[in-house]
């Protein structure tokens, strides 16, 4: 369990360092899609932590969920923009609500211990 | 404890999440920097530089004219010099003075009547042009508006409350038009019945004309260049 957490933290630190030092950034036009993708990714991570605490964590579900949620959210925002509907708002609301729910459940688990 | 694929996957997820977060953070930070403000500042700097360059060029022109005057002062060049002086007066490159009039024009101080168009109560470039034209017709030999020499090539253009003249020199009301010529003829031409002043007065445009025994008209500040016009050879005339 703990080695996984440490490796994930290490990866996170490495990713942040890498992102801050990249010689290029995403063009402004794509920033909106990426913000939704970030939200989806964070939701997946908290969902994974919650699952681990409830002891029904499944690695395959977690990995596929992480990437497909992020891509789906970004794609939804992109399509919404093309159609003239602010679909990214739907993603923000959906993932935002889930994020808070997951956080609340994680908190309960931590308090119960 | 062995490193299992699950651990590698977790590290990968962490990496991707960190990357996304930090890149997004950077993009947002760049957006907050207000590119417009930055742009305006560069433009202002450019204008400032251009102004400084213009001023230094103007100084150079003045210096070279002085040198030219010195060169032309030689005795052997007497006849040519006279011709040059005439030509320069004619072209407006020399300041001139003499008897003339000063016409002061200013926006109306009447209140705009209900339903009236406020545009009728301010001076326009056309009004200035009409006055200049009338003075020319009355034989004005040299003219200036707000100390800007008026030449045959001078434009009078409207830019909101100000007027552009002589390649974008900006002047603002009140406009003082100075003209050298026969004082009575000049004044009569302006005050002609149904003339230019009659057409301005109903709107309350303030016009005052005074005779000046010595009107000073400054030289044209720039240079006159003919890029397209060429003199026609003598025999073709």
GROMACS .gro file of C-alpha atoms in nm:
model
  350
    1UNK     CA    1   0.000   0.000   0.000
    2UNK     CA    2   0.255   0.257   0.112
    3UNK     CA    3   0.503   0.201  -0.166
    4UNK     CA    4   0.227   0.278  -0.411
    5UNK     CA    5   0.143   0.604  -0.232
    6UNK     CA    6   0.506   0.705  -0.228
    7UNK     CA    7   0.551   0.626  -0.595
    8UNK     CA    8   0.238   0.824  -0.680
    9UNK     CA    9   0.364   1.123  -0.476
   10UNK     CA   10   0.702   1.096  -0.647
   11UNK     CA   11   0.533   1.090  -0.988
   12UNK     CA   12   0.325   1.392  -0.892
   13UNK     CA   13   0.631   1.592  -0.784
   14UNK     CA   14   0.816   1.490  -1.099
   15UNK     CA   15   0.518   1.587  -1.315
   16UNK     CA   16   0.487   1.929  -1.152
   17UNK     CA   17   0.858   1.994  -1.189
   18UNK     CA   18   0.843   1.885  -1.552
   19UNK     CA   19   0.535   2.095  -1.627
   20UNK     CA   20   0.682   2.408  -1.472
   21UNK     CA   21   1.001   2.374  -1.672
   22UNK     CA   22   0.860   2.278  -2.010
   23UNK     CA   23   0.981   2.518  -2.280
   24UNK     CA   24   0.627   2.546  -2.420
   25UNK     CA   25   0.273   2.569  -2.282
   26UNK     CA   26  -0.065   2.479  -2.415
   27UNK     CA   27  -0.212   2.754  -2.638
   28UNK     CA   28  -0.467   2.978  -2.467
   29UNK     CA   29  -0.745   2.841  -2.686
   30UNK     CA   30  -0.704   2.493  -2.536
   31UNK     CA   31  -0.672   2.611  -2.176
   32UNK     CA   32  -1.044   2.568  -2.118
   33UNK     CA   33  -1.045   2.205  -2.232
   34UNK     CA   34  -0.744   2.134  -2.023
   35UNK     CA   35  -0.894   2.286  -1.710
   36UNK     CA   36  -1.186   2.044  -1.741
   37UNK     CA   37  -0.945   1.756  -1.798
   38UNK     CA   38  -0.757   1.853  -1.483
   39UNK     CA   39  -1.081   1.854  -1.288
   40UNK     CA   40  -1.173   1.508  -1.421
   41UNK     CA   41  -0.828   1.374  -1.339
   42UNK     CA   42  -0.848   1.508  -0.985
   43UNK     CA   43  -1.191   1.356  -0.944
   44UNK     CA   44  -1.054   1.019  -1.056
   45UNK     CA   45  -0.766   1.039  -0.811
   46UNK     CA   46  -0.994   1.117  -0.518
   47UNK     CA   47  -1.226   0.842  -0.637
   48UNK     CA   48  -0.929   0.604  -0.633
   49UNK     CA   49  -0.831   0.706  -0.282
   50UNK     CA   50  -1.188   0.655  -0.165
   51UNK     CA   51  -1.201   0.312  -0.328
   52UNK     CA   52  -0.874   0.216  -0.162
   53UNK     CA   53  -1.017   0.314   0.175
   54UNK     CA   54  -1.331   0.115   0.112
   55UNK     CA   55  -1.103  -0.170   0.009
   56UNK     CA   56  -1.254  -0.239  -0.326
   57UNK     CA   57  -0.981  -0.063  -0.523
   58UNK     CA   58  -0.934  -0.206  -0.872
   59UNK     CA   59  -0.624  -0.094  -1.053
   60UNK     CA   60  -0.767  -0.140  -1.403
   61UNK     CA   61  -1.079   0.059  -1.327
   62UNK     CA   62  -0.873   0.335  -1.170
   63UNK     CA   63  -0.626   0.372  -1.460
   64UNK     CA   64  -0.885   0.356  -1.737
   65UNK     CA   65  -1.114   0.587  -1.541
   66UNK     CA   66  -0.839   0.839  -1.492
   67UNK     CA   67  -0.748   0.870  -1.859
   68UNK     CA   68  -1.092   0.823  -2.011
   69UNK     CA   69  -1.253   1.073  -1.775
   70UNK     CA   70  -0.992   1.336  -1.853
   71UNK     CA   71  -1.014   1.281  -2.227
   72UNK     CA   72  -1.392   1.262  -2.222
   73UNK     CA   73  -1.423   1.586  -2.026
   74UNK     CA   74  -1.185   1.768  -2.260
   75UNK     CA   75  -1.360   1.623  -2.563
   76UNK     CA   76  -1.701   1.720  -2.428
   77UNK     CA   77  -1.585   2.076  -2.373
   78UNK     CA   78  -1.441   2.083  -2.723
   79UNK     CA   79  -1.759   1.954  -2.886
   80UNK     CA   80  -1.972   2.189  -2.676
   81UNK     CA   81  -1.765   2.482  -2.795
   82UNK     CA   82  -1.819   2.377  -3.157
   83UNK     CA   83  -2.192   2.338  -3.101
   84UNK     CA   84  -2.229   2.665  -2.913
   85UNK     CA   85  -2.327   2.495  -2.586
   86UNK     CA   86  -2.115   2.544  -2.279
   87UNK     CA   87  -2.085   2.171  -2.218
   88UNK     CA   88  -1.774   2.225  -2.010
   89UNK     CA   89  -2.005   2.369  -1.745
   90UNK     CA   90  -2.175   2.028  -1.727
   91UNK     CA   91  -1.835   1.867  -1.677
   92UNK     CA   92  -1.739   2.123  -1.413
   93UNK     CA   93  -2.063   2.067  -1.220
   94UNK     CA   94  -2.058   1.688  -1.251
   95UNK     CA   95  -1.695   1.643  -1.158
   96UNK     CA   96  -1.710   1.917  -0.897
   97UNK     CA   97  -1.999   1.756  -0.716
   98UNK     CA   98  -1.833   1.415  -0.731
   99UNK     CA   99  -1.507   1.560  -0.608
  100UNK     CA  100  -1.671   1.703  -0.299
  101UNK     CA  101  -1.862   1.381  -0.241
  102UNK     CA  102  -1.544   1.176  -0.263
  103UNK     CA  103  -1.365   1.416  -0.031
  104UNK     CA  104  -1.651   1.391   0.221
  105UNK     CA  105  -1.640   1.011   0.217
  106UNK     CA  106  -1.261   1.010   0.252
  107UNK     CA  107  -1.296   1.242   0.552
  108UNK     CA  108  -1.546   1.009   0.718
  109UNK     CA  109  -1.315   0.714   0.663
  110UNK     CA  110  -1.025   0.902   0.813
  111UNK     CA  111  -1.234   1.005   1.115
  112UNK     CA  112  -1.368   0.653   1.173
  113UNK     CA  113  -1.023   0.501   1.207
  114UNK     CA  114   0.811  -0.549  -0.112
  115UNK     CA  115   0.827  -0.598  -0.486
  116UNK     CA  116   0.741  -0.327  -0.731
  117UNK     CA  117   0.430  -0.445  -0.908
  118UNK     CA  118   0.270  -0.301  -1.224
  119UNK     CA  119   0.012  -0.137  -1.003
  120UNK     CA  120   0.282   0.079  -0.849
  121UNK     CA  121   0.412   0.184  -1.187
  122UNK     CA  122   0.060   0.272  -1.291
  123UNK     CA  123   0.016   0.486  -0.980
  124UNK     CA  124   0.340   0.667  -1.053
  125UNK     CA  125   0.226   0.728  -1.409
  126UNK     CA  126  -0.107   0.868  -1.290
  127UNK     CA  127   0.076   1.096  -1.049
  128UNK     CA  128   0.308   1.211  -1.325
  129UNK     CA  129   0.024   1.291  -1.563
  130UNK     CA  130  -0.176   1.469  -1.294
  131UNK     CA  131   0.123   1.677  -1.192
  132UNK     CA  132   0.194   1.766  -1.552
  133UNK     CA  133  -0.165   1.871  -1.617
  134UNK     CA  134  -0.182   2.076  -1.299
  135UNK     CA  135   0.141   2.264  -1.352
  136UNK     CA  136   0.086   2.334  -1.721
  137UNK     CA  137  -0.264   2.458  -1.650
  138UNK     CA  138  -0.128   2.674  -1.370
  139UNK     CA  139   0.125   2.829  -1.606
  140UNK     CA  140  -0.131   2.894  -1.880
  141UNK     CA  141  -0.365   3.064  -1.634
  142UNK     CA  142  -0.082   3.274  -1.494
  143UNK     CA  143   0.010   3.386  -1.848
  144UNK     CA  144  -0.352   3.481  -1.917
  145UNK     CA  145  -0.360   3.697  -1.606
  146UNK     CA  146  -0.074   3.908  -1.735
  147UNK     CA  147  -0.310   4.120  -1.948
  148UNK     CA  148  -0.152   4.104  -2.291
  149UNK     CA  149  -0.352   4.413  -2.393
  150UNK     CA  150  -0.184   4.630  -2.133
  151UNK     CA  151   0.150   4.504  -2.250
  152UNK     CA  152   0.057   4.586  -2.609
  153UNK     CA  153  -0.057   4.937  -2.528
  154UNK     CA  154   0.269   5.000  -2.349
  155UNK     CA  155   0.479   4.887  -2.645
  156UNK     CA  156   0.275   5.108  -2.876
  157UNK     CA  157   0.323   5.405  -2.645
  158UNK     CA  158   0.697   5.339  -2.640
  159UNK     CA  159   0.704   5.325  -3.017
  160UNK     CA  160   0.520   5.657  -3.045
  161UNK     CA  161   0.759   5.810  -2.796
  162UNK     CA  162   1.058   5.688  -2.995
  163UNK     CA  163   0.911   5.818  -3.318
  164UNK     CA  164   0.850   6.158  -3.160
  165UNK     CA  165   1.207   6.177  -3.034
  166UNK     CA  166   1.333   6.085  -3.379
  167UNK     CA  167   1.112   6.348  -3.540
  168UNK     CA  168   1.241   6.615  -3.303
  169UNK     CA  169   1.602   6.526  -3.366
  170UNK     CA  170   1.541   6.531  -3.742
  171UNK     CA  171   1.377   6.872  -3.706
  172UNK     CA  172   1.685   6.998  -3.529
  173UNK     CA  173   1.900   6.859  -3.806
  174UNK     CA  174   1.687   7.036  -4.065
  175UNK     CA  175   1.718   7.366  -3.884
  176UNK     CA  176   2.095   7.329  -3.859
  177UNK     CA  177   2.131   7.245  -4.226
  178UNK     CA  178   1.915   7.540  -4.326
  179UNK     CA  179   2.137   7.769  -4.124
  180UNK     CA  180   2.440   7.626  -4.297
  181UNK     CA  181   2.275   7.676  -4.630
  182UNK     CA  182   2.203   8.037  -4.543
  183UNK     CA  183   2.568   8.089  -4.452
  184UNK     CA  184   2.685   7.933  -4.775
  185UNK     CA  185   2.442   8.144  -4.973
  186UNK     CA  186   2.570   8.461  -4.806
  187UNK     CA  187   2.881   8.465  -5.029
  188UNK     CA  188   2.908   8.774  -5.249
  189UNK     CA  189   2.951   8.583  -5.576
  190UNK     CA  190   2.614   8.422  -5.531
  191UNK     CA  191   2.423   8.748  -5.492
  192UNK     CA  192   2.181   8.704  -5.779
  193UNK     CA  193   2.122   8.339  -5.707
  194UNK     CA  194   2.068   8.419  -5.344
  195UNK     CA  195   1.797   8.669  -5.424
  196UNK     CA  196   1.626   8.412  -5.637
  197UNK     CA  197   1.657   8.159  -5.359
  198UNK     CA  198   1.502   8.399  -5.107
  199UNK     CA  199   1.211   8.462  -5.341
  200UNK     CA  200   1.166   8.094  -5.402
  201UNK     CA  201   1.173   8.020  -5.034
  202UNK     CA  202   0.919   8.284  -4.951
  203UNK     CA  203   0.702   8.148  -5.224
  204UNK     CA  204   0.734   7.793  -5.105
  205UNK     CA  205   0.684   7.888  -4.742
  206UNK     CA  206   1.023   7.776  -4.614
  207UNK     CA  207   1.098   8.123  -4.478
  208UNK     CA  208   0.910   8.295  -4.201
  209UNK     CA  209   0.754   8.616  -4.321
  210UNK     CA  210   0.599   8.920  -4.156
  211UNK     CA  211   0.394   9.210  -4.273
  212UNK     CA  212   0.062   9.389  -4.229
  213UNK     CA  213  -0.239   9.166  -4.218
  214UNK     CA  214  -0.525   9.038  -4.006
  215UNK     CA  215  -0.588   8.779  -3.742
  216UNK     CA  216  -0.913   8.587  -3.741
  217UNK     CA  217  -0.998   8.404  -3.421
  218UNK     CA  218  -1.257   8.127  -3.445
  219UNK     CA  219  -1.398   7.935  -3.153
  220UNK     CA  220  -1.678   7.692  -3.086
  221UNK     CA  221  -2.023   7.827  -3.016
  222UNK     CA  222  -2.115   7.932  -2.664
  223UNK     CA  223  -2.485   7.907  -2.735
  224UNK     CA  224  -2.679   7.628  -2.576
  225UNK     CA  225  -2.792   7.358  -2.811
  226UNK     CA  226  -3.161   7.410  -2.875
  227UNK     CA  227  -3.404   7.127  -2.817
  228UNK     CA  228  -3.371   6.885  -3.104
  229UNK     CA  229  -3.075   7.077  -3.240
  230UNK     CA  230  -2.772   6.895  -3.365
  231UNK     CA  231  -2.473   6.978  -3.140
  232UNK     CA  232  -2.254   6.937  -3.449
  233UNK     CA  233  -2.391   7.264  -3.581
  234UNK     CA  234  -2.247   7.451  -3.286
  235UNK     CA  235  -1.885   7.346  -3.317
  236UNK     CA  236  -1.622   7.445  -3.566
  237UNK     CA  237  -1.548   7.200  -3.841
  238UNK     CA  238  -1.262   7.155  -4.080
  239UNK     CA  239  -1.491   7.280  -4.357
  240UNK     CA  240  -1.542   7.611  -4.176
  241UNK     CA  241  -1.167   7.658  -4.145
  242UNK     CA  242  -1.122   7.567  -4.510
  243UNK     CA  243  -1.389   7.817  -4.613
  244UNK     CA  244  -1.215   8.095  -4.422
  245UNK     CA  245  -0.876   8.001  -4.568
  246UNK     CA  246  -1.019   7.986  -4.916
  247UNK     CA  247  -1.184   8.327  -4.879
  248UNK     CA  248  -0.859   8.477  -4.756
  249UNK     CA  249  -0.671   8.324  -5.049
  250UNK     CA  250  -0.927   8.464  -5.288
  251UNK     CA  251  -0.877   8.805  -5.129
  252UNK     CA  252  -0.506   8.789  -5.205
  253UNK     CA  253  -0.353   8.670  -4.879
  254UNK     CA  254   0.019   8.619  -4.942
  255UNK     CA  255   0.099   8.401  -4.645
  256UNK     CA  256  -0.121   8.231  -4.390
  257UNK     CA  257  -0.089   8.033  -4.070
  258UNK     CA  258  -0.328   7.862  -3.831
  259UNK     CA  259  -0.218   7.852  -3.469
  260UNK     CA  260   0.138   7.913  -3.585
  261UNK     CA  261   0.125   7.633  -3.840
  262UNK     CA  262   0.214   7.763  -4.184
  263UNK     CA  263  -0.056   7.700  -4.444
  264UNK     CA  264   0.088   7.605  -4.780
  265UNK     CA  265  -0.073   7.503  -5.103
  266UNK     CA  266  -0.012   7.144  -4.993
  267UNK     CA  267  -0.140   7.185  -4.636
  268UNK     CA  268  -0.432   6.968  -4.548
  269UNK     CA  269  -0.703   7.059  -4.299
  270UNK     CA  270  -0.857   6.747  -4.160
  271UNK     CA  271  -1.110   6.682  -3.889
  272UNK     CA  272  -1.022   6.447  -3.604
  273UNK     CA  273  -1.294   6.491  -3.348
  274UNK     CA  274  -1.245   6.808  -3.147
  275UNK     CA  275  -0.908   6.886  -3.303
  276UNK     CA  276  -0.791   6.955  -3.655
  277UNK     CA  277  -0.490   6.815  -3.831
  278UNK     CA  278  -0.275   7.030  -4.052
  279UNK     CA  279   0.065   6.998  -4.220
  280UNK     CA  280   0.106   6.622  -4.212
  281UNK     CA  281  -0.073   6.558  -3.889
  282UNK     CA  282   0.021   6.850  -3.668
  283UNK     CA  283  -0.271   6.861  -3.429
  284UNK     CA  284  -0.426   7.195  -3.342
  285UNK     CA  285  -0.720   7.264  -3.113
  286UNK     CA  286  -0.966   7.551  -3.085
  287UNK     CA  287  -0.952   7.846  -3.059
  288UNK     CA  288  -0.812   7.868  -3.409
  289UNK     CA  289  -0.618   8.184  -3.486
  290UNK     CA  290  -0.578   8.231  -3.858
  291UNK     CA  291  -0.314   8.486  -3.944
  292UNK     CA  292  -0.289   8.622  -4.296
  293UNK     CA  293  -0.064   8.878  -4.460
  294UNK     CA  294  -0.217   9.091  -4.729
  295UNK     CA  295  -0.425   9.402  -4.786
  296UNK     CA  296  -0.605   9.435  -4.455
  297UNK     CA  297  -0.924   9.594  -4.584
  298UNK     CA  298  -0.962   9.353  -4.872
  299UNK     CA  299  -0.910   9.056  -4.642
  300UNK     CA  300  -1.162   9.178  -4.386
  301UNK     CA  301  -1.420   9.273  -4.647
  302UNK     CA  302  -1.391   8.933  -4.812
  303UNK     CA  303  -1.475   8.762  -4.485
  304UNK     CA  304  -1.753   8.999  -4.386
  305UNK     CA  305  -1.918   8.988  -4.725
  306UNK     CA  306  -2.297   8.956  -4.702
  307UNK     CA  307  -2.390   8.586  -4.704
  308UNK     CA  308  -2.019   8.520  -4.683
  309UNK     CA  309  -1.835   8.282  -4.461
  310UNK     CA  310  -1.887   8.471  -4.136
  311UNK     CA  311  -2.256   8.520  -4.203
  312UNK     CA  312  -2.286   8.145  -4.242
  313UNK     CA  313  -2.118   8.078  -3.907
  314UNK     CA  314  -2.285   8.338  -3.689
  315UNK     CA  315  -2.635   8.185  -3.665
  316UNK     CA  316  -2.479   7.897  -3.473
  317UNK     CA  317  -2.303   8.125  -3.233
  318UNK     CA  318  -1.957   8.037  -3.359
  319UNK     CA  319  -1.732   8.305  -3.215
  320UNK     CA  320  -1.552   8.500  -3.484
  321UNK     CA  321  -1.336   8.801  -3.420
  322UNK     CA  322  -1.125   8.980  -3.676
  323UNK     CA  323  -0.858   9.231  -3.596
  324UNK     CA  324  -0.610   9.424  -3.802
  325UNK     CA  325  -0.249   9.363  -3.708
  326UNK     CA  326   0.017   9.593  -3.839
  327UNK     CA  327   0.284   9.325  -3.820
  328UNK     CA  328   0.174   8.964  -3.857
  329UNK     CA  329   0.444   8.704  -3.802
  330UNK     CA  330   0.405   8.390  -4.009
  331UNK     CA  331   0.641   8.105  -3.919
  332UNK     CA  332   0.817   7.894  -4.181
  333UNK     CA  333   0.685   7.555  -4.281
  334UNK     CA  334   0.845   7.316  -4.030
  335UNK     CA  335   0.898   7.015  -4.252
  336UNK     CA  336   1.052   6.974  -4.589
  337UNK     CA  337   0.871   6.981  -4.918
  338UNK     CA  338   0.951   6.686  -5.136
  339UNK     CA  339   0.827   6.605  -5.480
  340UNK     CA  340   0.835   6.231  -5.527
  341UNK     CA  341   0.604   6.218  -5.826
  342UNK     CA  342   0.580   6.564  -5.978
  343UNK     CA  343   0.864   6.655  -6.217
  344UNK     CA  344   0.914   6.992  -6.389
  345UNK     CA  345   0.801   6.996  -6.750
  346UNK     CA  346   1.097   7.073  -6.983
  347UNK     CA  347   1.094   7.429  -7.123
  348UNK     CA  348   1.030   7.347  -7.489
  349UNK     CA  349   0.712   7.160  -7.412
  350UNK     CA  350   0.543   7.456  -7.252
   0.00000   0.00000   0.00000
